[in-house]
Structures are given as C-alpha cells and as structure tokens.
PDB file of C-alpha atoms in Angstrom:
ATOM      1  CA  MET I 973     178.590 108.244  63.211  1.00 38.00           C
ATOM      2  CA  SER I 974     178.550 108.415  66.851  1.00 41.00           C
ATOM      3  CA  ASP I 975     182.616 108.590  67.982  1.00 42.00           C
ATOM      4  CA  THR I 976     181.496 107.825  72.196  1.00 41.00           C
ATOM      5  CA  PRO I 977     184.011 106.603  73.842  1.00 43.00           C
ATOM      6  CA  PHE I 978     182.434 103.107  73.680  1.00 44.00           C
ATOM      7  CA  SER I 979     181.523 103.430  69.649  1.00 44.00           C
ATOM      8  CA  THR I 980     182.942 100.748  67.360  1.00 43.00           C
ATOM      9  CA  SER I 981     181.346 102.808  64.636  1.00 47.00           C
ATOM     10  CA  ALA I 982     184.693 104.149  62.222  1.00 46.00           C
ATOM     11  CA  PRO I 983     184.999 108.081  62.656  1.00 44.00           C
ATOM     12  CA  ALA I 984     184.996 110.122  59.499  1.00 40.00           C
ATOM     13  CA  ALA I 985     188.173 109.232  57.712  1.00 40.00           C
ATOM     14  CA  ALA I 986     189.964 112.807  58.214  1.00 41.00           C
ATOM     15  CA  ALA I 987     189.904 112.296  61.761  1.00 50.00           C
ATOM     16  CA  ALA I 988     190.915 108.722  61.783  1.00 50.00           C
ATOM     17  CA  PRO I 989     193.904 108.404  63.373  1.00 51.00           C
ATOM     18  CA  ARG I 990     196.517 106.241  61.428  1.00 72.00           C
ATOM     19  CA  ARG I 991     199.300 105.629  64.301  1.00 90.00           C
ATOM     20  CA  ALA I 992     198.672 104.575  67.942  1.00 94.00           C
ATOM     21  CA  ASN I 993     199.896 106.921  70.339  1.00 94.00           C
ATOM     22  CA  TRP I 994     199.336 108.204  73.837  1.00 95.00           C
ATOM     23  CA  VAL I 995     196.911 110.887  72.821  1.00 94.00           C
ATOM     24  CA  PHE I 996     194.612 108.206  70.548  1.00 94.00           C
ATOM     25  CA  MET I 997     194.774 105.644  73.337  1.00 96.00           C
ATOM     26  CA  LEU I 998     193.647 107.892  76.189  1.00 95.00           C
ATOM     27  CA  ARG I 999     190.452 108.808  73.874  1.00 94.00           C
ATOM     28  CA  ASN I1000     188.686 105.797  74.502  1.00 96.00           C
ATOM     29  CA  PRO I1001     189.132 102.936  77.159  1.00 96.00           C
ATOM     30  CA  LEU I1002     188.626 100.353  74.335  1.00 97.00           C
ATOM     31  CA  HIS I1003     191.915 101.608  73.164  1.00 97.00           C
ATOM     32  CA  TRP I1004     193.828 101.238  76.607  1.00 97.00           C
ATOM     33  CA  MET I1005     192.783  97.549  76.313  1.00 98.00           C
ATOM     34  CA  ALA I1006     193.053  97.140  72.856  1.00 98.00           C
ATOM     35  CA  LEU I1007     196.818  98.710  73.349  1.00 98.00           C
ATOM     36  CA  GLY I1008     197.815  96.649  76.096  1.00 98.00           C
ATOM     37  CA  PHE I1009     197.503  99.618  78.721  1.00 97.00           C
ATOM     38  CA  GLY I1010     200.556 101.072  76.895  1.00 97.00           C
ATOM     39  CA  SER I1011     202.745  98.278  75.908  1.00 98.00           C
ATOM     40  CA  GLY I1012     201.501  98.257  72.774  1.00 97.00           C
ATOM     41  CA  LEU I1013     202.948 101.481  71.940  1.00 97.00           C
ATOM     42  CA  SER I1014     206.424 100.246  71.715  1.00 97.00           C
ATOM     43  CA  PRO I1015     208.314 101.030  68.454  1.00 96.00           C
ATOM     44  CA  VAL I1016     210.450  98.177  68.846  1.00 96.00           C
ATOM     45  CA  ALA I1017     208.303  94.413  69.099  1.00 97.00           C
ATOM     46  CA  PRO I1018     205.396  96.067  70.628  1.00 98.00           C
ATOM     47  CA  GLY I1019     204.221  91.906  70.367  1.00 98.00           C
ATOM     48  CA  THR I1020     206.874  90.842  72.520  1.00 98.00           C
ATOM     49  CA  VAL I1021     206.514  93.912  75.200  1.00 98.00           C
ATOM     50  CA  GLY I1022     202.791  93.494  75.118  1.00 98.00           C
ATOM     51  CA  THR I1023     203.447  89.279  76.144  1.00 98.00           C
ATOM     52  CA  LEU I1024     206.152  90.638  78.716  1.00 98.00           C
ATOM     53  CA  TRP I1025     203.362  92.833  80.217  1.00 98.00           C
ATOM     54  CA  ALA I1026     201.307  89.682  80.289  1.00 98.00           C
ATOM     55  CA  TRP I1027     203.874  87.815  82.287  1.00 98.00           C
ATOM     56  CA  VAL I1028     203.935  90.649  84.764  1.00 98.00           C
ATOM     57  CA  ALA I1029     200.341  91.055  85.013  1.00 98.00           C
ATOM     58  CA  TYR I1030     199.620  87.042  85.433  1.00 98.00           C
ATOM     59  CA  LEU I1031     201.701  87.206  88.087  1.00 98.00           C
ATOM     60  CA  VAL I1032     200.556  90.092  89.940  1.00 98.00           C
ATOM     61  CA  MET I1033     196.887  88.592  88.807  1.00 98.00           C
ATOM     62  CA  GLN I1034     198.219  85.312  90.902  1.00 97.00           C
ATOM     63  CA  LEU I1035     198.824  87.005  94.203  1.00 97.00           C
ATOM     64  CA  TRP I1036     195.115  88.441  94.507  1.00 98.00           C
ATOM     65  CA  LEU I1037     193.190  85.816  92.176  1.00 98.00           C
ATOM     66  CA  THR I1038     192.055  81.890  92.206  1.00 98.00           C
ATOM     67  CA  PRO I1039     193.151  79.549  89.734  1.00 98.00           C
ATOM     68  CA  ALA I1040     189.285  79.676  88.795  1.00 98.00           C
ATOM     69  CA  ALA I1041     188.905  83.512  89.594  1.00 98.00           C
ATOM     70  CA  ILE I1042     192.212  83.799  86.840  1.00 98.00           C
ATOM     71  CA  GLY I1043     190.142  81.845  84.360  1.00 98.00           C
ATOM     72  CA  TRP I1044     186.788  83.912  84.799  1.00 98.00           C
ATOM     73  CA  VAL I1045     189.043  87.118  83.955  1.00 98.00           C
ATOM     74  CA  ILE I1046     190.621  85.389  81.036  1.00 98.00           C
ATOM     75  CA  ALA I1047     187.028  84.629  79.778  1.00 98.00           C
ATOM     76  CA  GLY I1048     186.026  87.947  80.030  1.00 98.00           C
ATOM     77  CA  SER I1049     189.256  89.524  78.803  1.00 98.00           C
ATOM     78  CA  ILE I1050     188.120  87.062  75.496  1.00 98.00           C
ATOM     79  CA  VAL I1051     184.769  89.022  74.917  1.00 97.00           C
ATOM     80  CA  ILE I1052     185.656  92.527  75.977  1.00 97.00           C
ATOM     81  CA  GLY I1053     188.987  92.061  74.544  1.00 97.00           C
ATOM     82  CA  TRP I1054     186.929  91.107  71.268  1.00 97.00           C
ATOM     83  CA  TRP I1055     185.169  94.693  71.347  1.00 97.00           C
ATOM     84  CA  ALA I1056     188.434  96.535  72.123  1.00 97.00           C
ATOM     85  CA  CYS I1057     190.261  95.327  68.834  1.00 97.00           C
ATOM     86  CA  THR I1058     187.545  95.456  66.631  1.00 96.00           C
ATOM     87  CA  SER I1059     186.414  99.488  67.709  1.00 96.00           C
ATOM     88  CA  THR I1060     190.354 100.276  67.997  1.00 96.00           C
ATOM     89  CA  ALA I1061     191.100  98.344  64.887  1.00 95.00           C
ATOM     90  CA  ARG I1062     188.588 100.308  63.327  1.00 94.00           C
ATOM     91  CA  HIS I1063     189.258 103.769  64.922  1.00 93.00           C
ATOM     92  CA  LEU I1064     193.007 103.405  63.422  1.00 94.00           C
ATOM     93  CA  GLY I1065     191.845 102.507  59.939  1.00 92.00           C
ATOM     94  CA  VAL I1066     194.150  99.471  60.041  1.00 92.00           C
ATOM     95  CA  ALA I1067     192.867  96.048  60.317  1.00 90.00           C
ATOM     96  CA  ASP I1068     195.255  94.340  61.955  1.00 92.00           C
ATOM     97  CA  PRO I1069     197.436  97.066  63.641  1.00 94.00           C
ATOM     98  CA  GLY I1070     200.368  95.880  65.130  1.00 95.00           C
ATOM     99  CA  ALA I1071     200.080  98.084  67.933  1.00 97.00           C
ATOM    100  CA  ILE I1072     197.034  96.536  69.641  1.00 98.00           C
ATOM    101  CA  VAL I1073     198.331  93.587  71.469  1.00 98.00           C
ATOM    102  CA  TRP I1074     195.346  92.695  73.720  1.00 98.00           C
ATOM    103  CA  ASP I1075     195.529  89.200  71.603  1.00 98.00           C
ATOM    104  CA  GLU I1076     199.023  88.514  73.169  1.00 98.00           C
ATOM    105  CA  VAL I1077     198.090  89.544  76.460  1.00 98.00           C
ATOM    106  CA  ILE I1078     194.891  86.888  76.626  1.00 98.00           C
ATOM    107  CA  ALA I1079     196.583  84.246  74.707  1.00 98.00           C
ATOM    108  CA  PHE I1080     199.834  84.547  76.920  1.00 98.00           C
ATOM    109  CA  TRP I1081     197.531  84.879  80.269  1.00 98.00           C
ATOM    110  CA  LEU I1082     195.380  81.379  78.877  1.00 98.00           C
ATOM    111  CA  ILE I1083     199.154  79.665  77.942  1.00 98.00           C
ATOM    112  CA  LEU I1084     200.527  80.715  82.150  1.00 98.00           C
ATOM    113  CA  TRP I1085     196.961  79.464  82.800  1.00 98.00           C
ATOM    114  CA  LEU I1086     197.279  76.001  82.143  1.00 98.00           C
ATOM    115  CA  VAL I1087     200.987  75.479  82.692  1.00 97.00           C
ATOM    116  CA  MET I1088     201.462  76.623  86.319  1.00 96.00           C
ATOM    117  CA  PRO I1089     202.434  75.957  88.400  1.00 96.00           C
ATOM    118  CA  THR I1090     205.898  76.194  86.829  1.00 96.00           C
ATOM    119  CA  GLY I1091     209.305  77.949  87.882  1.00 97.00           C
ATOM    120  CA  PHE I1092     210.581  80.741  85.815  1.00 98.00           C
ATOM    121  CA  TRP I1093     212.549  78.463  83.080  1.00 97.00           C
ATOM    122  CA  GLY I1094     209.339  76.638  82.610  1.00 97.00           C
ATOM    123  CA  GLN I1095     207.485  80.289  82.410  1.00 98.00           C
ATOM    124  CA  LEU I1096     210.351  81.406  80.061  1.00 98.00           C
ATOM    125  CA  LEU I1097     210.148  78.421  77.683  1.00 98.00           C
ATOM    126  CA  ALA I1098     206.552  79.453  76.861  1.00 98.00           C
ATOM    127  CA  PHE I1099     206.923  82.502  76.342  1.00 98.00           C
ATOM    128  CA  VAL I1100     209.732  81.606  73.697  1.00 98.00           C
ATOM    129  CA  LEU I1101     207.201  78.921  72.357  1.00 98.00           C
ATOM    130  CA  PHE I1102     204.388  81.699  72.352  1.00 98.00           C
ATOM    131  CA  ARG I1103     206.799  84.300  70.754  1.00 98.00           C
ATOM    132  CA  PHE I1104     208.186  81.815  68.081  1.00 98.00           C
ATOM    133  CA  PHE I1105     204.428  80.507  67.124  1.00 98.00           C
ATOM    134  CA  ASP I1106     203.041  84.640  67.151  1.00 97.00           C
ATOM    135  CA  ALA I1107     205.818  86.210  65.110  1.00 97.00           C
ATOM    136  CA  VAL I1108     206.691  83.124  62.506  1.00 97.00           C
ATOM    137  CA  LYS I1109     203.278  81.761  62.060  1.00 97.00           C
ATOM    138  CA  PRO I1110     204.198  78.079  61.095  1.00 97.00           C
ATOM    139  CA  GLN I1111     200.897  76.424  60.295  1.00 97.00           C
ATOM    140  CA  PRO I1112     198.432  76.304  61.607  1.00 97.00           C
ATOM    141  CA  VAL I1113     198.505  79.666  62.600  1.00 96.00           C
ATOM    142  CA  ARG I1114     199.207  80.741  59.597  1.00 95.00           C
ATOM    143  CA  TRP I1115     195.819  79.460  58.512  1.00 95.00           C
ATOM    144  CA  ALA I1116     194.281  80.994  61.794  1.00 93.00           C
ATOM    145  CA  ASP I1117     195.608  84.475  60.570  1.00 92.00           C
ATOM    146  CA  ARG I1118     194.039  84.364  57.263  1.00 92.00           C
ATOM    147  CA  CYS I1119     190.535  83.307  58.211  1.00 91.00           C
ATOM    148  CA  PHE I1120     189.192  86.507  60.142  1.00 90.00           C
ATOM    149  CA  LYS I1121     190.022  89.775  57.714  1.00 86.00           C
ATOM    150  CA  GLY I1122     188.257  93.343  58.003  1.00 85.00           C
ATOM    151  CA  PHE I1123     187.063  95.952  60.112  1.00 85.00           C
ATOM    152  CA  GLY I1124     183.694  94.192  61.468  1.00 85.00           C
ATOM    153  CA  TRP I1125     183.459  91.950  64.373  1.00 88.00           C
ATOM    154  CA  GLY I1126     184.943  89.087  61.841  1.00 91.00           C
ATOM    155  CA  GLY I1127     187.789  91.212  61.810  1.00 90.00           C
ATOM    156  CA  GLY I1128     187.941  91.914  65.311  1.00 93.00           C
ATOM    157  CA  TRP I1129     187.552  88.146  66.569  1.00 96.00           C
ATOM    158  CA  GLY I1130     190.572  87.240  63.131  1.00 95.00           C
ATOM    159  CA  ILE I1131     193.020  89.868  65.539  1.00 96.00           C
ATOM    160  CA  ILE I1132     192.377  86.886  68.774  1.00 97.00           C
ATOM    161  CA  TRP I1133     192.160  84.242  66.549  1.00 97.00           C
ATOM    162  CA  ASP I1134     195.847  83.946  65.015  1.00 97.00           C
ATOM    163  CA  ASP I1135     197.314  84.524  69.016  1.00 98.00           C
ATOM    164  CA  LEU I1136     194.503  81.693  70.135  1.00 98.00           C
ATOM    165  CA  VAL I1137     195.832  79.109  67.742  1.00 98.00           C
ATOM    166  CA  ALA I1138     199.682  80.078  68.705  1.00 98.00           C
ATOM    167  CA  ALA I1139     198.689  79.575  72.336  1.00 98.00           C
ATOM    168  CA  PHE I1140     197.645  75.906  71.489  1.00 98.00           C
ATOM    169  CA  CYS I1141     200.406  75.303  69.477  1.00 98.00           C
ATOM    170  CA  THR I1142     202.354  76.538  72.207  1.00 98.00           C
ATOM    171  CA  LEU I1143     200.396  74.017  74.896  1.00 98.00           C
ATOM    172  CA  LEU I1144     200.460  70.886  72.955  1.00 98.00           C
ATOM    173  CA  VAL I1145     204.704  71.591  72.171  1.00 98.00           C
ATOM    174  CA  ILE I1146     204.870  71.855  76.338  1.00 98.00           C
ATOM    175  CA  ALA I1147     202.068  68.771  76.512  1.00 97.00           C
ATOM    176  CA  ILE I1148     204.407  66.268  74.199  1.00 97.00           C
ATOM    177  CA  GLY I1149     207.838  67.715  76.079  1.00 96.00           C
ATOM    178  CA  ARG I1150     205.918  67.039  79.673  1.00 94.00           C
ATOM    179  CA  HIS I1151     205.708  63.273  77.744  1.00 93.00           C
ATOM    180  CA  LEU I1152     208.585  63.021  76.700  1.00 94.00           C
ATOM    181  CA  LEU I1153     210.455  63.862  79.625  1.00 83.00           C
TER     182      LEU I1153
END
C-alpha cells in the first residue's frame, strides 16, 4: 500500500502510529490540517484548544478577507478537511481520534461567519454554546455522531458531520435568543 504524503490508504499495521504527536503531524500535510496545525496535540481538551485556535484564526482572516471570501475558505475547508480527517484517522488507526480537531475549526468558523459582526461577548457566547453542544452531544448532535463511522470516506465525513450539527444547534440557540431579546 502506498503511503505518499497525500495517500489516504492505511499503512501497514506495524507502521501505523497509534498516538498523534508532532512527528506524526509533520509527516503529512493532511495531518497538519486534521490536527489543527498542532492545536489537536494538546494533552488537555484538544477540541477546546482547536476551537480557540479557530477563533483566533477567524479573527485574523477577517483582517484580509471579505465575508464572501471567508465563506469560500469555509466551503473549501470542509471538502479538503473531509479528506484530511479521513486520511489522518486511517493513519492513526482510530476511527474518530480526539486529536483531530479540524471538524471543530470549520464548524466554529461557520458559526462566527454567520453571527458576525458581534462583539467579544457574543463571540464568547458562541464559543461556550458550541463547546457545550460538541462535548455533551445532546440530541440531535448525538444522532449525528452515530450516523457515519469507520475508516472510509463515510467515517471521515462522520468526524465532521456531528460538529456541523453542533454548529447548527449553536446558531439556532443564538437566533432564538436574538428573537426573544
């Protein structure tokens, strides 16, 4: 089986790393993306650290890109991220490793893209709500988390899908809150 930098095939079982680390991440550009450029390597709460990285990255993107351009970045990040998450999960030998945080990144970018402009407190509320839905996984996020499993393209999509549903739930709560206030 081929294990080129962009290969999505699983390497030989003996060669497959089981734990993400800096060496593993730097071996393949797809790993960089899936591991949130290192934020997913945090030993504590990698999903939260990945979401914080997404928040900072979004604020930096806003300095140079229009909202339409950011929308295209998000759309491209979903497609390329699907590939990166699929490949990285296969190479780790774990169907949905906690170190993969690109799903949090694109979901939080989507939230910020749709709630901006808002101040710090609005962004913090979005962050807290998203982390709640992503970590606790109430319905329908729990349902979405169970939809797609495995090491194929469906498994890679499953890594992303539940976070997109958590983003939708976050946006729904924010919209209801804005309507009631």
